[in-house]
């Protein structure tokens, strides 16, 4: 009995709800609002985030339409959106699950090829031409949604095939086997035309003639939806199970968490969103080549996750934005831009080894609540307030 009491005293931070409270969806005691503190209801939080998203989208569209952002700049912004989805999706497996897969480029290529091939073959059935696709007609948008989902599903199927055997391994072994699967995917895309007997992926020369169905509006909307879905999933009981596996897999399994199921779920969801990013990428660049989805592409996405902070969605967004724009901004210094790029990464890893944001995630609702309660960083709390918070 004394040992049990000592064990419980060492873990005072563990608070659980009763089954009735869990069924009602109530938060644990330590997460409930303190008496007298002003808080925002969940509908208000969603309204605030939606308005913020609409404002940013409107400003971006106005700057593009007004000529403040050139066509080249808009293309860079589209690639920023693609890399944000890639980094956020890899963060599910790396930051939230705690695994180290190196085959994310393979899922991106499957989604990109699947989406582009289906789009090109269904255009006549939907009565679309290149002009209708470029102007974003309603039928073109409908076809784009169908093809993006198809690309994501194909990547998710590949994730299931790879994830079930691969996730039995950990650490370096998982990295090696997922890297091997990614190379298999690349080689298949390179040689599948000779196997099926007709042109499907274009082989080494790539799949060309892809319509420009990706624009800033489509990319922004897809990025917002993907980030919302990932955030919602990680706040659900499924997300908490994934985080429990990351913190201590043995303890999670002993607590009744089906570790095999949730590890596979995280891996498949990560692959699904990578496939959607690949579909957007195909419409952005207009050509899909197997050489673009090699080992270095997976490393590039992993660098974005690590640089931003593993487990931080905002960190993935910021690092993907910076690491996409920085090489383009330094293109005038062609001989030195990669040196500057490398030095920046080295300095960040030396002085911020946990990433730019660590595990921190920004919340506009939390900022508004602090303003409502006049809880400013520079405001010193009295002894009574500190005691009340405790």
Coordinates of C-alpha atoms in Angstrom, one line a residue:
X1 CA 0.0 0.0 0.0
X2 CA 2.8 2.4 0.8
X3 CA 4.4 1.7 -2.6
X4 CA 1.1 2.4 -4.3
X5 CA 0.7 5.7 -2.4
X6 CA 4.2 6.8 -3.2
X7 CA 3.6 6.0 -6.9
X8 CA 0.5 8.1 -7.0
X9 CA 2.2 11.0 -5.2
X10 CA 4.9 11.0 -7.8
X11 CA 2.3 11.5 -10.6
X12 CA 0.0 14.3 -9.4
X13 CA -0.4 15.7 -12.9
X14 CA -2.4 12.7 -14.1
X15 CA -6.1 13.6 -14.0
X16 CA -8.8 11.5 -15.6
X17 CA -12.5 11.9 -16.1
X18 CA -15.1 9.5 -14.9
X19 CA -16.8 7.4 -17.6
X20 CA -19.9 9.6 -17.4
X21 CA -17.8 12.8 -18.0
X22 CA -15.9 11.1 -20.8
X23 CA -19.2 10.1 -22.5
X24 CA -20.4 13.7 -22.2
X25 CA -17.2 15.0 -23.8
X26 CA -16.2 17.0 -20.7
X27 CA -12.6 18.2 -20.3
X28 CA -10.4 17.0 -17.4
X29 CA -10.4 19.2 -14.3
X30 CA -7.0 20.8 -15.2
X31 CA -8.4 21.9 -18.6
X32 CA -11.6 23.5 -17.4
X33 CA -11.9 27.2 -17.2
X34 CA -11.1 28.8 -13.8
X35 CA -14.0 30.6 -12.1
X36 CA -14.3 34.2 -13.1
X37 CA -12.2 33.8 -16.2
X38 CA -13.7 34.9 -19.5
X39 CA -13.6 32.3 -22.2
X40 CA -14.8 31.9 -25.8
X41 CA -17.3 29.3 -26.7
X42 CA -16.3 26.7 -29.4
X43 CA -18.7 28.2 -32.0
X44 CA -17.0 31.6 -31.5
X45 CA -13.6 30.1 -31.8
X46 CA -14.6 28.6 -35.2
X47 CA -16.1 31.9 -36.4
X48 CA -12.9 33.8 -35.4
X49 CA -10.7 31.3 -37.3
X50 CA -12.9 31.3 -40.3
X51 CA -13.0 35.1 -40.5
X52 CA -9.2 35.2 -40.2
X53 CA -8.8 32.7 -43.0
X54 CA -11.2 34.6 -45.2
X55 CA -9.3 37.9 -44.6
X56 CA -5.9 36.3 -45.5
X57 CA -7.5 34.7 -48.6
X58 CA -9.1 38.0 -49.7
X59 CA -5.8 39.9 -49.3
X60 CA -3.9 37.4 -51.2
X61 CA -6.4 37.3 -54.1
X62 CA -6.5 41.1 -54.1
X63 CA -2.7 41.4 -54.4
X64 CA -2.6 38.9 -57.2
X65 CA -5.5 40.5 -59.1
X66 CA -4.0 44.0 -58.5
X67 CA -0.6 43.0 -59.9
X68 CA 1.3 43.4 -56.7
X69 CA 2.2 39.7 -56.9
X70 CA 3.4 38.5 -60.3
X71 CA 2.5 35.2 -61.9
X72 CA 5.9 33.9 -60.8
X73 CA 5.2 35.0 -57.3
X74 CA 1.8 33.3 -57.4
X75 CA 3.4 30.1 -58.5
X76 CA 5.9 30.3 -55.6
X77 CA 2.9 30.8 -53.2
X78 CA 1.3 27.7 -54.7
X79 CA 4.4 25.7 -54.0
X80 CA 4.5 27.1 -50.5
X81 CA 1.0 25.7 -50.0
X82 CA 2.0 22.3 -51.3
X83 CA 5.0 22.2 -49.0
X84 CA 2.9 23.3 -46.0
X85 CA 0.6 20.3 -46.6
X86 CA 3.6 18.0 -47.0
X87 CA 5.2 19.2 -43.8
X88 CA 2.0 19.1 -41.8
X89 CA 1.2 15.6 -43.0
X90 CA 4.7 14.3 -42.3
X91 CA 4.4 15.9 -38.9
X92 CA 1.6 13.5 -38.1
X93 CA 4.0 10.5 -38.4
X94 CA 7.1 12.2 -37.2
X95 CA 6.1 14.9 -34.6
X96 CA 2.9 13.4 -33.2
X97 CA 3.5 9.7 -33.6
X98 CA 7.2 9.8 -33.0
X99 CA 8.3 7.7 -35.9
X100 CA 10.9 8.4 -38.6
X101 CA 9.6 7.6 -42.1
X102 CA 11.6 8.7 -45.1
X103 CA 9.2 7.7 -47.9
X104 CA 7.0 10.8 -48.0
X105 CA 8.1 11.7 -51.5
X106 CA 6.8 8.4 -52.7
X107 CA 3.3 9.1 -51.5
X108 CA 3.4 12.5 -53.0
X109 CA 4.4 11.0 -56.4
X110 CA 1.5 8.5 -56.3
X111 CA -1.0 11.2 -55.5
X112 CA 0.4 13.5 -58.2
X113 CA 0.4 11.0 -61.0
X114 CA -3.0 9.5 -60.0
X115 CA -4.6 13.0 -59.8
X116 CA -3.0 14.3 -63.1
X117 CA -3.8 11.1 -65.1
X118 CA -7.4 11.0 -63.9
X119 CA -7.9 14.7 -64.5
X120 CA -6.5 14.5 -68.1
X121 CA -8.7 11.5 -69.0
X122 CA -11.9 12.9 -67.5
X123 CA -11.7 16.4 -69.0
X124 CA -13.5 15.3 -72.2
X125 CA -16.3 13.6 -70.2
X126 CA -16.8 16.8 -68.2
X127 CA -16.8 18.9 -71.4
X128 CA -13.7 20.9 -70.3
X129 CA -10.8 22.4 -72.2
X130 CA -7.6 24.0 -71.1
X131 CA -9.2 27.5 -71.0
X132 CA -12.2 26.3 -68.8
X133 CA -9.7 24.7 -66.4
X134 CA -7.5 27.8 -66.2
X135 CA -10.5 30.1 -65.5
X136 CA -11.8 27.8 -62.8
X137 CA -15.3 26.9 -64.0
X138 CA -17.6 25.0 -61.6
X139 CA -17.2 21.8 -63.5
X140 CA -13.4 22.2 -63.4
X141 CA -13.5 22.7 -59.7
X142 CA -15.7 19.6 -59.2
X143 CA -13.3 17.5 -61.3
X144 CA -10.4 18.9 -59.3
X145 CA -12.0 17.8 -56.0
X146 CA -12.7 14.3 -57.4
X147 CA -9.2 13.9 -58.7
X148 CA -7.5 15.3 -55.5
X149 CA -9.5 12.8 -53.4
X150 CA -8.6 10.0 -55.8
X151 CA -4.9 10.9 -55.6
X152 CA -5.2 11.0 -51.8
X153 CA -6.9 7.6 -51.6
X154 CA -4.3 6.0 -53.9
X155 CA -1.6 7.3 -51.7
X156 CA -3.4 6.1 -48.6
X157 CA -3.7 2.6 -50.1
X158 CA 0.1 2.6 -50.7
X159 CA 0.4 3.8 -47.1
X160 CA -1.5 0.8 -45.8
X161 CA 0.6 -1.6 -47.9
X162 CA 3.8 0.0 -46.7
X163 CA 2.7 0.8 -43.2
X164 CA 1.5 -2.6 -41.9
X165 CA 4.9 -4.3 -42.3
X166 CA 7.1 -1.2 -41.8
X167 CA 5.6 0.0 -38.6
X168 CA 6.6 -3.2 -36.8
X169 CA 10.1 -1.6 -36.9
X170 CA 11.4 1.5 -35.1
X171 CA 14.0 4.2 -35.5
X172 CA 16.7 3.7 -38.2
X173 CA 15.1 0.4 -39.4
X174 CA 11.8 2.2 -40.1
X175 CA 13.6 5.0 -41.9
X176 CA 15.5 2.5 -44.1
X177 CA 12.5 0.4 -45.1
X178 CA 10.3 3.4 -45.9
X179 CA 13.2 4.8 -47.9
X180 CA 13.4 1.5 -49.8
X181 CA 9.6 1.6 -50.5
X182 CA 9.9 5.2 -51.8
X183 CA 12.6 4.1 -54.2
X184 CA 10.5 1.2 -55.4
X185 CA 7.6 3.6 -56.1
X186 CA 10.0 5.9 -58.1
X187 CA 11.3 3.0 -60.1
X188 CA 7.8 1.7 -60.8
X189 CA 6.8 5.2 -62.1
X190 CA 9.9 5.1 -64.3
X191 CA 9.3 1.7 -65.9
X192 CA 5.5 1.0 -65.7
X193 CA 4.9 2.1 -69.3
X194 CA 6.9 -0.8 -70.7
X195 CA 5.0 -3.2 -68.4
X196 CA 1.4 -2.1 -69.3
X197 CA 2.2 -1.7 -73.0
X198 CA 1.0 1.9 -73.3
X199 CA 2.0 5.4 -72.1
X200 CA 0.8 6.0 -68.6
X201 CA 3.4 7.9 -66.6
X202 CA 5.7 9.0 -69.5
X203 CA 8.7 7.1 -68.1
X204 CA 11.9 9.1 -67.7
X205 CA 10.7 12.1 -69.7
X206 CA 7.8 12.5 -67.4
X207 CA 4.1 13.1 -67.7
X208 CA 3.6 16.2 -69.7
X209 CA 0.7 18.3 -70.8
X210 CA -0.9 18.5 -67.4
X211 CA -3.5 21.3 -67.4
X212 CA -2.9 24.3 -65.0
X213 CA -5.7 23.4 -62.7
X214 CA -3.9 24.6 -59.6
X215 CA -4.1 28.3 -58.6
X216 CA -3.7 30.4 -55.4
X217 CA -7.4 30.1 -54.4
X218 CA -7.6 26.3 -54.8
X219 CA -4.3 25.8 -53.0
X220 CA -5.2 28.1 -50.1
X221 CA -8.6 26.5 -49.6
X222 CA -7.1 23.0 -49.6
X223 CA -4.3 24.1 -47.2
X224 CA -6.9 25.5 -44.8
X225 CA -9.0 22.4 -44.9
X226 CA -6.1 20.0 -44.4
X227 CA -4.7 22.0 -41.4
X228 CA -8.2 22.1 -39.9
X229 CA -8.6 18.3 -40.3
X230 CA -5.2 17.5 -38.8
X231 CA -5.9 19.9 -35.9
X232 CA -9.3 18.3 -35.3
X233 CA -7.9 14.8 -35.5
X234 CA -5.1 15.5 -33.0
X235 CA -7.6 17.1 -30.5
X236 CA -9.8 14.0 -30.7
X237 CA -9.4 10.8 -28.7
X238 CA -7.6 9.3 -31.8
X239 CA -5.1 12.1 -31.6
X240 CA -4.6 11.6 -27.9
X241 CA -4.0 7.9 -28.5
X242 CA -1.3 8.8 -31.1
X243 CA 0.4 11.2 -28.7
X244 CA 0.3 8.5 -26.0
X245 CA 2.1 6.1 -28.3
X246 CA 4.8 8.8 -28.9
X247 CA 5.3 9.5 -25.2
X248 CA 5.4 5.9 -24.1
X249 CA 4.3 3.1 -26.4
X250 CA 4.5 0.3 -23.7
X251 CA 2.5 2.4 -21.3
X252 CA -0.1 3.2 -24.0
X253 CA -0.5 -0.4 -24.9
X254 CA -0.8 -1.4 -21.3
X255 CA -3.6 1.2 -20.9
X256 CA -5.6 -0.4 -23.7
X257 CA -4.5 1.6 -26.7
X258 CA -4.4 -0.5 -29.9
X259 CA -0.9 0.7 -30.9
X260 CA -0.8 -1.2 -34.2
X261 CA -4.1 0.3 -35.3
X262 CA -3.2 3.9 -34.3
X263 CA 0.3 3.7 -35.8
X264 CA -1.2 2.5 -39.1
X265 CA -3.9 5.2 -38.9
X266 CA -1.4 8.0 -38.4
X267 CA 0.7 6.7 -41.2
X268 CA -2.2 6.3 -43.7
X269 CA -3.6 9.7 -42.9
X270 CA -0.2 11.2 -43.4
X271 CA 0.1 9.4 -46.8
X272 CA -3.4 10.6 -47.8
X273 CA -2.6 14.3 -47.3
X274 CA 0.7 13.8 -49.0
X275 CA -1.2 12.4 -52.0
X276 CA -3.4 15.5 -52.1
X277 CA -0.3 17.7 -52.0
X278 CA 1.1 15.7 -54.9
X279 CA -2.1 16.4 -56.9
X280 CA -1.8 20.1 -56.3
X281 CA 1.9 20.0 -57.2
X282 CA 1.1 18.3 -60.6
X283 CA -1.2 21.1 -61.6
X284 CA 1.2 23.8 -60.4
X285 CA 4.3 22.7 -62.3
X286 CA 2.6 21.0 -65.3
X287 CA 4.9 18.0 -65.5
X288 CA 5.5 15.0 -63.3
X289 CA 9.0 13.4 -63.5
X290 CA 10.2 10.5 -61.3
X291 CA 13.5 12.2 -60.7
X292 CA 11.8 14.9 -58.7
X293 CA 10.6 12.4 -56.1
X294 CA 13.9 10.8 -55.0
X295 CA 15.5 10.5 -51.6
X296 CA 16.3 14.3 -51.4
X297 CA 12.7 15.3 -51.7
X298 CA 11.8 13.2 -48.6
X299 CA 14.8 14.8 -46.7
X300 CA 13.7 18.2 -47.8
X301 CA 10.2 17.7 -46.2
X302 CA 11.7 16.2 -43.1
X303 CA 14.0 19.2 -42.7
X304 CA 10.9 21.5 -42.8
X305 CA 9.3 19.4 -40.0
X306 CA 12.4 19.4 -37.8
X307 CA 13.2 23.0 -38.4
X308 CA 9.7 24.2 -37.4
X309 CA 9.5 21.9 -34.4
X310 CA 8.3 18.3 -34.3
X311 CA 4.7 18.4 -33.0
X312 CA 4.1 22.0 -33.9
X313 CA 1.7 22.7 -36.8
X314 CA 2.5 26.4 -36.8
X315 CA 6.2 25.5 -36.9
X316 CA 5.6 23.3 -40.0
X317 CA 3.7 26.1 -41.7
X318 CA 6.4 28.7 -40.9
X319 CA 9.4 26.5 -41.9
X320 CA 7.7 25.3 -45.1
X321 CA 7.1 28.9 -46.0
X322 CA 10.6 30.1 -45.2
X323 CA 12.4 27.1 -46.8
X324 CA 10.3 27.5 -50.0
X325 CA 10.7 31.2 -50.4
X326 CA 14.3 31.5 -49.3
X327 CA 15.9 29.6 -52.2
X328 CA 13.8 31.6 -54.7
X329 CA 14.6 34.9 -53.0
X330 CA 18.3 34.1 -53.3
X331 CA 18.1 33.0 -56.9
X332 CA 19.9 36.2 -58.0
X333 CA 22.9 34.9 -56.0
X334 CA 23.0 31.6 -57.9
X335 CA 26.5 30.7 -56.9
X336 CA 26.0 31.3 -53.1
X337 CA 22.3 30.7 -52.4
X338 CA 22.6 27.1 -51.4
X339 CA 25.5 28.0 -49.1
X340 CA 23.4 30.6 -47.4
X341 CA 20.5 28.2 -47.3
X342 CA 22.7 25.6 -45.6
X343 CA 24.2 28.1 -43.1
X344 CA 20.8 29.2 -42.0
X345 CA 19.8 25.6 -41.3
X346 CA 23.0 24.9 -39.4
X347 CA 22.6 28.0 -37.2
X348 CA 19.0 27.2 -36.4
X349 CA 19.9 23.6 -35.4
X350 CA 22.8 24.9 -33.2
X351 CA 20.8 27.6 -31.4
X352 CA 17.3 26.0 -31.6
X353 CA 17.8 22.2 -31.6
X354 CA 14.1 21.7 -30.7
X355 CA 13.1 23.7 -33.8
X356 CA 11.8 27.2 -34.3
X357 CA 8.7 26.7 -32.1
X358 CA 9.3 23.4 -30.4
X359 CA 5.9 22.0 -29.6
X360 CA 4.2 25.4 -29.4
X361 CA 1.1 26.0 -31.5
X362 CA -0.4 29.5 -32.0
X363 CA -4.1 30.0 -31.2
X364 CA -5.9 33.3 -32.0
X365 CA -8.7 32.4 -29.7
X366 CA -6.2 32.0 -26.8
X367 CA -4.7 35.4 -27.6
X368 CA -8.2 37.0 -27.6
X369 CA -9.0 35.3 -24.3
X370 CA -5.9 36.7 -22.7
X371 CA -6.8 40.2 -23.9
X372 CA -10.4 39.8 -22.5
X373 CA -8.9 38.8 -19.1
X374 CA -6.2 41.5 -19.3
X375 CA -3.6 38.7 -18.9
X376 CA -0.7 40.5 -20.6
X377 CA 2.9 39.1 -20.5
X378 CA 4.2 42.3 -19.0
X379 CA 1.5 42.4 -16.3
X380 CA 2.9 41.0 -13.0
X381 CA 0.5 38.9 -11.1
X382 CA 0.0 39.5 -7.4
X383 CA 0.5 36.7 -4.8
X384 CA -3.2 36.2 -4.5
X385 CA -3.7 35.8 -8.3
X386 CA -0.8 33.3 -8.4
X387 CA -2.3 31.4 -5.5
X388 CA -5.8 31.4 -7.2
X389 CA -4.3 30.1 -10.5
X390 CA -2.6 27.3 -8.6

